[in-house]
Amino acid sequence: MGGAEVQCYMIAERLALKEHEIHYICYEKAPEPLKINLTIHSIGGNSSRGALKHVTSFFSALKEADCDIYLQTCPRLATGLTALFCKLHNRRFVYRAVNLKDADLSFSKEYYWPDVKWWFKKAYSYGIKWADAIVCNSVRVAEKFKEKVKSPVIVIPNGHPIKPLENIPLKEQYILWAARLTDVKRPHLLVEIARRLPQYTFIMVGKGRYKLPALPKNVKFLGFKTGDALRSLYEKAAIFLNTSLIEGFPNTLIEAGMYYTPYVTFYDPDDVVKRYELGFHVKSVEEAVQSIDELMQNPDLRRKMGMNIREYVEKNHNIETTVKLYEKLFKELLNEV
């Protein structure tokens, strides 16, 4: 599961705790029986996602769930299949967008689309066209969708469970980078930045098919981390570095903010980093090097921006507020029936 799927699961879990009947369709079975009103439907991890077997398994899972509203996230064949199922069975379909790429229906290389098949383009475009609502996690993504579609487009921020902290965590002198290892996340920029700042330690977390270049001695690659291990890295990091060029609203900004960690980023979602002084928005390796060095040399500035980013996520990205907005949307859609 990536960040988008984790976000959906957190929303589903909390809706279930509020006594809504929730069904979650995925490719693998739950590791243990759930104690809340949430049913997992597995469609088989070994099925080819473009094969007939996958299509029939997916439709069977949708039918078995028998829900009033279906929400699907990320551009997939499933986008079109879910929209078709809802149209055939008079159910409501909500598409949850997570990236500027989602709103690019021209499938251009500019937004890091791979070479996709014609049937994928048709299926995804069909799903977007017939969505009863499109939920975006940032204003910028919503505006791009509004240029292309007639469906209602609304903004619901990503949310996380933000626990109170008695004190600002004790920071260590390293810069954290955490992301999927893919072209769009541009991990090679981290390597170049680290080479230019040999006096600082960089910790790299992630997995994927991207072939990393040779890492300098000051980069520690830890592979894939989750749970307490990942939270501890955020908590102790002096700075978080995001090298992605295309995003929606990155979960890493919220995760860094929960632990008072300033954010140095090549992508500023809705310009919040600049407006609220959460860190630095940079546009080149040179600017990133300069910003990281300035923060590392200035503990007072790090502390100030750390306080800013914590305050920002507390006010804008609490999971309970996010869930209330989804609940409101779902009730509105059902009242239309």
mmCIF file of C-alpha atoms in Angstrom:
data_model
loop_
_atom_site.group_PDB
_atom_site.id
_atom_site.type_symbol
_atom_site.label_atom_id
_atom_site.label_comp_id
_atom_site.label_asym_id
_atom_site.label_seq_id
_atom_site.Cartn_x
_atom_site.Cartn_y
_atom_site.Cartn_z
ATOM 1 C CA MET A 1 0.000 0.000 0.000
ATOM 2 C CA GLY A 2 1.189 3.458 -0.888
ATOM 3 C CA GLY A 3 0.236 6.737 0.774
ATOM 4 C CA ALA A 4 -3.053 7.029 -1.154
ATOM 5 C CA GLU A 5 -4.209 3.572 -0.085
ATOM 6 C CA VAL A 6 -3.146 4.137 3.521
ATOM 7 C CA GLN A 7 -5.110 7.414 3.570
ATOM 8 C CA CYS A 8 -8.222 5.633 2.254
ATOM 9 C CA TYR A 9 -7.852 2.873 4.821
ATOM 10 C CA MET A 10 -7.561 5.370 7.698
ATOM 11 C CA ILE A 11 -10.751 7.088 6.483
ATOM 12 C CA ALA A 12 -12.554 3.748 6.101
ATOM 13 C CA GLU A 13 -11.454 2.617 9.569
ATOM 14 C CA ARG A 14 -12.779 5.740 11.263
ATOM 15 C CA LEU A 15 -16.062 5.646 9.356
ATOM 16 C CA ALA A 16 -16.453 2.051 10.550
ATOM 17 C CA LEU A 17 -15.807 3.156 14.130
ATOM 18 C CA LYS A 18 -18.669 5.658 13.670
ATOM 19 C CA GLU A 19 -21.011 2.708 12.981
ATOM 20 C CA HIS A 20 -21.064 2.998 9.185
ATOM 21 C CA GLU A 21 -20.919 -0.308 7.303
ATOM 22 C CA ILE A 22 -17.660 -0.190 5.354
ATOM 23 C CA HIS A 23 -16.280 -2.589 2.738
ATOM 24 C CA TYR A 24 -12.690 -2.378 1.485
ATOM 25 C CA ILE A 25 -11.668 -4.109 -1.738
ATOM 26 C CA CYS A 26 -7.975 -4.984 -2.123
ATOM 27 C CA TYR A 27 -5.639 -7.534 -3.642
ATOM 28 C CA GLU A 28 -4.679 -9.408 -0.475
ATOM 29 C CA LYS A 29 -6.558 -10.754 2.527
ATOM 30 C CA ALA A 30 -6.444 -8.952 5.863
ATOM 31 C CA PRO A 31 -3.688 -10.437 8.059
ATOM 32 C CA GLU A 32 -6.137 -10.967 10.935
ATOM 33 C CA PRO A 33 -9.894 -10.634 11.584
ATOM 34 C CA LEU A 34 -10.947 -7.033 12.085
ATOM 35 C CA LYS A 35 -12.734 -5.991 15.269
ATOM 36 C CA ILE A 36 -14.614 -3.126 13.648
ATOM 37 C CA ASN A 37 -17.490 -2.871 11.164
ATOM 38 C CA LEU A 38 -15.173 -3.128 8.160
ATOM 39 C CA THR A 39 -15.174 -6.051 5.726
ATOM 40 C CA ILE A 40 -12.164 -6.816 3.524
ATOM 41 C CA HIS A 41 -12.835 -8.279 0.070
ATOM 42 C CA SER A 42 -9.820 -9.845 -1.637
ATOM 43 C CA ILE A 43 -9.740 -10.191 -5.415
ATOM 44 C CA GLY A 44 -6.519 -12.183 -5.523
ATOM 45 C CA GLY A 45 -3.017 -10.774 -5.606
ATOM 46 C CA ASN A 46 -1.874 -13.075 -8.422
ATOM 47 C CA SER A 47 -4.458 -11.989 -11.001
ATOM 48 C CA SER A 48 -3.201 -9.898 -13.884
ATOM 49 C CA ARG A 49 -4.864 -6.489 -13.440
ATOM 50 C CA GLY A 50 -5.650 -6.270 -17.152
ATOM 51 C CA ALA A 51 -6.851 -9.860 -17.527
ATOM 52 C CA LEU A 52 -10.443 -11.059 -17.849
ATOM 53 C CA LYS A 53 -10.032 -12.973 -14.586
ATOM 54 C CA HIS A 54 -9.227 -9.736 -12.800
ATOM 55 C CA VAL A 55 -12.222 -7.925 -14.310
ATOM 56 C CA THR A 56 -14.663 -10.651 -13.276
ATOM 57 C CA SER A 57 -13.115 -10.928 -9.791
ATOM 58 C CA PHE A 58 -13.323 -7.183 -9.353
ATOM 59 C CA PHE A 59 -16.987 -6.995 -10.434
ATOM 60 C CA SER A 60 -17.801 -9.912 -8.115
ATOM 61 C CA ALA A 61 -16.211 -8.071 -5.193
ATOM 62 C CA LEU A 62 -18.138 -4.881 -5.996
ATOM 63 C CA LYS A 63 -21.382 -6.860 -6.120
ATOM 64 C CA GLU A 64 -20.585 -8.771 -2.934
ATOM 65 C CA ALA A 65 -19.911 -5.510 -1.078
ATOM 66 C CA ASP A 66 -23.337 -4.227 -2.182
ATOM 67 C CA CYS A 67 -22.714 -0.631 -1.070
ATOM 68 C CA ASP A 68 -24.644 2.581 -1.637
ATOM 69 C CA ILE A 69 -21.483 4.532 -2.503
ATOM 70 C CA TYR A 70 -18.200 3.336 -4.024
ATOM 71 C CA LEU A 71 -14.992 5.344 -3.637
ATOM 72 C CA GLN A 72 -11.900 4.501 -5.690
ATOM 73 C CA THR A 73 -8.497 6.188 -5.642
ATOM 74 C CA CYS A 74 -5.543 6.521 -8.055
ATOM 75 C CA PRO A 75 -5.730 6.163 -11.873
ATOM 76 C CA ARG A 76 -6.462 2.493 -12.555
ATOM 77 C CA LEU A 77 -8.487 0.211 -14.754
ATOM 78 C CA ALA A 78 -10.576 -0.025 -11.573
ATOM 79 C CA THR A 79 -11.628 3.626 -12.068
ATOM 80 C CA GLY A 80 -13.608 2.770 -15.178
ATOM 81 C CA LEU A 81 -14.810 -0.593 -13.873
ATOM 82 C CA THR A 82 -16.180 0.944 -10.678
ATOM 83 C CA ALA A 83 -17.923 3.739 -12.586
ATOM 84 C CA LEU A 84 -19.493 1.196 -14.968
ATOM 85 C CA PHE A 85 -20.674 -0.991 -12.103
ATOM 86 C CA CYS A 86 -22.253 2.008 -10.362
ATOM 87 C CA LYS A 87 -23.977 3.125 -13.563
ATOM 88 C CA LEU A 88 -25.392 -0.356 -14.169
ATOM 89 C CA HIS A 89 -26.589 -0.760 -10.558
ATOM 90 C CA ASN A 90 -27.676 2.822 -9.835
ATOM 91 C CA ARG A 91 -25.042 3.394 -7.135
ATOM 92 C CA ARG A 92 -22.960 6.494 -6.444
ATOM 93 C CA PHE A 93 -19.319 6.648 -7.559
ATOM 94 C CA VAL A 94 -16.699 8.951 -6.028
ATOM 95 C CA TYR A 95 -13.218 9.243 -7.460
ATOM 96 C CA ARG A 96 -10.524 10.385 -5.031
ATOM 97 C CA ALA A 97 -7.640 12.142 -6.816
ATOM 98 C CA VAL A 98 -4.239 12.326 -5.153
ATOM 99 C CA ASN A 99 -1.981 13.903 -7.755
ATOM 100 C CA LEU A 100 -1.851 16.462 -10.562
ATOM 101 C CA LYS A 101 -1.260 13.469 -12.823
ATOM 102 C CA ASP A 102 -4.806 12.246 -12.097
ATOM 103 C CA ALA A 103 -6.253 15.380 -13.705
ATOM 104 C CA ASP A 104 -4.199 15.065 -16.897
ATOM 105 C CA LEU A 105 -6.559 13.283 -19.273
ATOM 106 C CA SER A 106 -4.144 13.816 -22.165
ATOM 107 C CA PHE A 107 -1.784 11.263 -20.502
ATOM 108 C CA SER A 108 1.274 13.383 -21.276
ATOM 109 C CA LYS A 109 4.885 12.651 -20.308
ATOM 110 C CA GLU A 110 4.950 16.021 -18.540
ATOM 111 C CA TYR A 111 2.931 14.422 -15.746
ATOM 112 C CA TYR A 112 4.998 11.237 -15.711
ATOM 113 C CA TRP A 113 2.413 9.070 -17.425
ATOM 114 C CA PRO A 114 4.028 5.889 -18.771
ATOM 115 C CA ASP A 115 3.092 4.491 -22.178
ATOM 116 C CA VAL A 116 -0.439 3.346 -21.332
ATOM 117 C CA LYS A 117 -2.674 1.201 -23.525
ATOM 118 C CA TRP A 118 -5.669 2.668 -25.357
ATOM 119 C CA TRP A 119 -8.077 0.611 -23.247
ATOM 120 C CA PHE A 120 -6.595 2.071 -20.043
ATOM 121 C CA LYS A 121 -7.114 5.610 -21.360
ATOM 122 C CA LYS A 122 -10.701 4.774 -22.281
ATOM 123 C CA ALA A 123 -11.440 3.133 -18.920
ATOM 124 C CA TYR A 124 -9.920 5.862 -16.799
ATOM 125 C CA SER A 125 -11.479 8.687 -18.825
ATOM 126 C CA TYR A 126 -14.864 6.941 -18.642
ATOM 127 C CA GLY A 127 -14.575 6.685 -14.860
ATOM 128 C CA ILE A 128 -13.754 10.380 -14.483
ATOM 129 C CA LYS A 129 -16.547 11.413 -16.841
ATOM 130 C CA TRP A 130 -19.226 9.491 -14.944
ATOM 131 C CA ALA A 131 -18.071 10.150 -11.379
ATOM 132 C CA ASP A 132 -20.814 11.608 -9.178
ATOM 133 C CA ALA A 133 -18.077 13.573 -7.407
ATOM 134 C CA ILE A 134 -14.319 13.989 -7.656
ATOM 135 C CA VAL A 135 -12.522 14.577 -4.369
ATOM 136 C CA CYS A 136 -9.120 16.293 -4.520
ATOM 137 C CA ASN A 137 -6.621 16.711 -1.705
ATOM 138 C CA SER A 138 -5.451 20.136 -2.872
ATOM 139 C CA VAL A 139 -6.900 23.220 -4.543
ATOM 140 C CA ARG A 140 -4.365 23.004 -7.370
ATOM 141 C CA VAL A 141 -5.483 19.491 -8.342
ATOM 142 C CA ALA A 142 -9.154 20.526 -8.112
ATOM 143 C CA GLU A 143 -8.600 23.514 -10.404
ATOM 144 C CA LYS A 144 -6.950 21.315 -13.012
ATOM 145 C CA PHE A 145 -9.879 18.875 -12.916
ATOM 146 C CA LYS A 146 -12.403 21.702 -13.280
ATOM 147 C CA GLU A 147 -10.793 22.627 -16.595
ATOM 148 C CA LYS A 148 -11.638 19.177 -17.990
ATOM 149 C CA VAL A 149 -14.775 17.730 -16.364
ATOM 150 C CA LYS A 150 -18.382 18.592 -15.589
ATOM 151 C CA SER A 151 -18.581 16.400 -12.485
ATOM 152 C CA PRO A 152 -18.691 18.187 -9.095
ATOM 153 C CA VAL A 153 -15.107 18.684 -7.862
ATOM 154 C CA ILE A 154 -14.498 19.307 -4.170
ATOM 155 C CA VAL A 155 -11.434 19.607 -1.946
ATOM 156 C CA ILE A 156 -11.060 17.440 1.149
ATOM 157 C CA PRO A 157 -7.603 17.650 2.752
ATOM 158 C CA ASN A 158 -5.594 14.553 3.610
ATOM 159 C CA GLY A 159 -5.877 13.735 7.294
ATOM 160 C CA HIS A 160 -3.758 11.943 9.877
ATOM 161 C CA PRO A 161 -4.214 11.053 13.532
ATOM 162 C CA ILE A 162 -2.238 13.864 15.161
ATOM 163 C CA LYS A 163 -1.332 12.973 18.726
ATOM 164 C CA PRO A 164 -0.506 15.669 21.261
ATOM 165 C CA LEU A 165 3.184 15.980 22.112
ATOM 166 C CA GLU A 166 4.321 17.411 25.423
ATOM 167 C CA ASN A 167 7.626 18.648 24.037
ATOM 168 C CA ILE A 168 9.331 19.222 20.702
ATOM 169 C CA PRO A 169 11.180 15.969 19.926
ATOM 170 C CA LEU A 170 14.955 15.916 20.351
ATOM 171 C CA LYS A 171 16.381 16.189 16.874
ATOM 172 C CA GLU A 172 19.407 14.454 15.384
ATOM 173 C CA GLN A 173 21.594 15.973 12.688
ATOM 174 C CA TYR A 174 20.250 14.198 9.613
ATOM 175 C CA ILE A 175 18.031 14.994 6.638
ATOM 176 C CA LEU A 176 15.262 12.471 5.897
ATOM 177 C CA TRP A 177 13.985 11.459 2.449
ATOM 178 C CA ALA A 178 11.098 8.948 2.296
ATOM 179 C CA ALA A 179 9.181 7.995 -0.858
ATOM 180 C CA ARG A 180 8.544 5.301 -3.427
ATOM 181 C CA LEU A 181 11.602 4.726 -5.612
ATOM 182 C CA THR A 182 10.125 5.889 -8.922
ATOM 183 C CA ASP A 183 10.992 8.417 -11.614
ATOM 184 C CA VAL A 184 8.364 10.901 -10.430
ATOM 185 C CA LYS A 185 9.931 11.067 -6.942
ATOM 186 C CA ARG A 186 13.346 11.845 -8.506
ATOM 187 C CA PRO A 187 15.596 10.139 -5.913
ATOM 188 C CA HIS A 188 18.649 10.989 -8.036
ATOM 189 C CA LEU A 189 18.268 14.601 -6.867
ATOM 190 C CA LEU A 190 18.728 13.500 -3.268
ATOM 191 C CA VAL A 191 21.975 11.805 -4.269
ATOM 192 C CA GLU A 192 23.233 14.944 -6.004
ATOM 193 C CA ILE A 193 22.262 17.187 -3.077
ATOM 194 C CA ALA A 194 23.998 14.850 -0.624
ATOM 195 C CA ARG A 195 27.178 14.890 -2.729
ATOM 196 C CA ARG A 196 27.255 18.674 -2.446
ATOM 197 C CA LEU A 197 26.720 18.568 1.314
ATOM 198 C CA PRO A 198 29.195 15.905 2.512
ATOM 199 C CA GLN A 199 29.215 17.398 6.022
ATOM 200 C CA TYR A 200 25.611 16.240 6.644
ATOM 201 C CA THR A 201 24.006 12.797 6.918
ATOM 202 C CA PHE A 202 21.058 11.910 4.689
ATOM 203 C CA ILE A 203 18.740 8.990 5.463
ATOM 204 C CA MET A 204 16.845 7.486 2.536
ATOM 205 C CA VAL A 205 13.749 5.306 2.990
ATOM 206 C CA GLY A 206 11.719 3.591 0.278
ATOM 207 C CA LYS A 207 11.371 0.769 -2.191
ATOM 208 C CA GLY A 208 10.614 0.377 -5.876
ATOM 209 C CA ARG A 209 12.058 -0.603 -9.231
ATOM 210 C CA TYR A 210 14.070 2.575 -9.664
ATOM 211 C CA LYS A 211 17.765 1.791 -10.063
ATOM 212 C CA LEU A 212 19.644 4.039 -7.698
ATOM 213 C CA PRO A 213 23.028 5.478 -8.705
ATOM 214 C CA ALA A 214 26.041 4.863 -6.485
ATOM 215 C CA LEU A 215 25.356 6.484 -3.126
ATOM 216 C CA PRO A 216 27.884 8.803 -1.474
ATOM 217 C CA LYS A 217 29.139 7.852 1.987
ATOM 218 C CA ASN A 218 26.878 10.346 3.736
ATOM 219 C CA VAL A 219 23.673 8.672 2.429
ATOM 220 C CA LYS A 220 22.287 5.783 4.486
ATOM 221 C CA PHE A 221 19.724 3.751 2.552
ATOM 222 C CA LEU A 222 17.425 1.890 4.969
ATOM 223 C CA GLY A 223 15.013 0.330 2.471
ATOM 224 C CA PHE A 224 11.291 0.096 3.267
ATOM 225 C CA LYS A 225 10.143 1.208 6.733
ATOM 226 C CA THR A 226 6.684 1.428 8.272
ATOM 227 C CA GLY A 227 5.036 1.912 11.653
ATOM 228 C CA ASP A 228 7.105 2.886 14.659
ATOM 229 C CA ALA A 229 10.396 2.618 12.754
ATOM 230 C CA LEU A 230 9.284 5.218 10.213
ATOM 231 C CA ARG A 231 7.683 7.453 12.830
ATOM 232 C CA SER A 232 10.946 7.455 14.795
ATOM 233 C CA LEU A 233 12.852 8.633 11.711
ATOM 234 C CA TYR A 234 10.413 11.536 11.220
ATOM 235 C CA GLU A 235 10.588 12.397 14.899
ATOM 236 C CA LYS A 236 14.392 12.646 15.027
ATOM 237 C CA ALA A 237 15.005 14.208 11.596
ATOM 238 C CA ALA A 238 16.285 17.779 11.491
ATOM 239 C CA ILE A 239 14.791 18.357 8.012
ATOM 240 C CA PHE A 240 12.568 16.473 5.569
ATOM 241 C CA LEU A 241 13.508 16.669 1.879
ATOM 242 C CA ASN A 242 10.953 16.109 -0.918
ATOM 243 C CA THR A 243 12.411 15.939 -4.445
ATOM 244 C CA SER A 244 9.177 15.116 -6.321
ATOM 245 C CA LEU A 245 8.074 17.483 -9.074
ATOM 246 C CA ILE A 246 4.475 16.261 -9.410
ATOM 247 C CA GLU A 247 2.272 15.775 -6.339
ATOM 248 C CA GLY A 248 -1.199 16.424 -5.003
ATOM 249 C CA PHE A 249 -0.816 17.070 -1.309
ATOM 250 C CA PRO A 250 2.052 14.885 -0.065
ATOM 251 C CA ASN A 251 1.413 12.882 3.094
ATOM 252 C CA THR A 252 5.078 13.387 3.943
ATOM 253 C CA LEU A 253 4.417 17.068 4.653
ATOM 254 C CA ILE A 254 1.825 16.116 7.268
ATOM 255 C CA GLU A 255 3.967 13.327 8.710
ATOM 256 C CA ALA A 256 6.959 15.655 8.985
ATOM 257 C CA GLY A 257 4.781 18.365 10.508
ATOM 258 C CA MET A 258 3.474 16.090 13.245
ATOM 259 C CA TYR A 259 7.038 15.914 14.579
ATOM 260 C CA TYR A 260 8.041 19.586 14.130
ATOM 261 C CA THR A 261 10.279 18.731 11.141
ATOM 262 C CA PRO A 262 10.785 21.600 8.617
ATOM 263 C CA TYR A 263 10.068 20.764 4.978
ATOM 264 C CA VAL A 264 12.401 21.469 2.051
ATOM 265 C CA THR A 265 10.543 20.653 -1.142
ATOM 266 C CA PHE A 266 10.628 20.970 -4.922
ATOM 267 C CA TYR A 267 6.805 20.957 -4.904
ATOM 268 C CA ASP A 268 4.784 23.328 -2.724
ATOM 269 C CA PRO A 269 1.137 22.155 -2.537
ATOM 270 C CA ASP A 270 -1.146 25.179 -2.778
ATOM 271 C CA ASP A 271 1.888 27.287 -1.765
ATOM 272 C CA VAL A 272 1.419 26.374 1.909
ATOM 273 C CA VAL A 273 5.151 25.937 2.557
ATOM 274 C CA LYS A 274 5.832 29.485 1.457
ATOM 275 C CA ARG A 275 2.688 31.090 2.954
ATOM 276 C CA TYR A 276 3.002 29.531 6.402
ATOM 277 C CA GLU A 277 6.816 29.346 6.529
ATOM 278 C CA LEU A 278 6.878 25.568 6.940
ATOM 279 C CA GLY A 279 10.310 25.287 5.346
ATOM 280 C CA PHE A 280 11.611 26.181 1.894
ATOM 281 C CA HIS A 281 10.195 25.710 -1.596
ATOM 282 C CA VAL A 282 13.170 25.214 -3.923
ATOM 283 C CA LYS A 283 13.382 25.025 -7.701
ATOM 284 C CA SER A 284 16.892 23.663 -8.257
ATOM 285 C CA VAL A 285 19.574 21.528 -6.661
ATOM 286 C CA GLU A 286 21.512 24.706 -5.892
ATOM 287 C CA GLU A 287 18.565 26.217 -3.997
ATOM 288 C CA ALA A 288 18.011 22.952 -2.116
ATOM 289 C CA VAL A 289 21.663 22.812 -1.062
ATOM 290 C CA GLN A 290 21.543 26.427 0.104
ATOM 291 C CA SER A 291 18.255 25.965 2.025
ATOM 292 C CA ILE A 292 19.359 22.768 3.767
ATOM 293 C CA ASP A 293 22.677 24.322 4.778
ATOM 294 C CA GLU A 294 20.905 27.431 6.091
ATOM 295 C CA LEU A 295 18.528 25.360 8.218
ATOM 296 C CA MET A 296 21.266 23.074 9.534
ATOM 297 C CA GLN A 297 23.394 26.074 10.495
ATOM 298 C CA ASN A 298 20.510 27.894 12.163
ATOM 299 C CA PRO A 299 18.811 25.916 14.991
ATOM 300 C CA ASP A 300 16.528 28.859 15.845
ATOM 301 C CA LEU A 301 15.167 28.959 12.279
ATOM 302 C CA ARG A 302 14.654 25.184 12.324
ATOM 303 C CA ARG A 303 12.760 25.474 15.579
ATOM 304 C CA LYS A 304 10.593 28.320 14.283
ATOM 305 C CA MET A 305 9.679 26.493 11.076
ATOM 306 C CA GLY A 306 9.170 23.290 13.069
ATOM 307 C CA MET A 307 6.647 25.084 15.279
ATOM 308 C CA ASN A 308 4.945 26.529 12.188
ATOM 309 C CA ILE A 309 4.540 23.180 10.444
ATOM 310 C CA ARG A 310 3.195 21.475 13.572
ATOM 311 C CA GLU A 311 0.639 24.255 14.055
ATOM 312 C CA TYR A 312 -0.340 24.067 10.374
ATOM 313 C CA VAL A 313 -1.027 20.313 10.334
ATOM 314 C CA GLU A 314 -2.931 20.482 13.633
ATOM 315 C CA LYS A 315 -5.295 23.092 12.173
ATOM 316 C CA ASN A 316 -5.689 21.679 8.667
ATOM 317 C CA HIS A 317 -4.994 17.935 8.550
ATOM 318 C CA ASN A 318 -6.572 16.203 11.510
ATOM 319 C CA ILE A 319 -8.081 12.895 10.379
ATOM 320 C CA GLU A 320 -11.294 13.481 12.334
ATOM 321 C CA THR A 321 -12.044 16.662 10.363
ATOM 322 C CA THR A 322 -11.257 14.869 7.098
ATOM 323 C CA VAL A 323 -13.636 12.028 7.944
ATOM 324 C CA LYS A 324 -16.458 14.475 8.820
ATOM 325 C CA LEU A 325 -16.095 16.069 5.368
ATOM 326 C CA TYR A 326 -16.318 12.668 3.638
ATOM 327 C CA GLU A 327 -19.315 11.782 5.779
ATOM 328 C CA LYS A 328 -21.012 15.036 4.760
ATOM 329 C CA LEU A 329 -20.303 14.371 1.064
ATOM 330 C CA PHE A 330 -21.646 10.806 1.224
ATOM 331 C CA LYS A 331 -24.854 11.919 2.939
ATOM 332 C CA GLU A 332 -25.380 14.618 0.306
ATOM 333 C CA LEU A 333 -24.922 12.089 -2.501
ATOM 334 C CA LEU A 334 -27.383 9.661 -0.929
ATOM 335 C CA ASN A 335 -29.991 12.387 -0.500
ATOM 336 C CA GLU A 336 -29.875 12.896 -4.274
ATOM 337 C CA VAL A 337 -31.091 9.360 -4.942
#
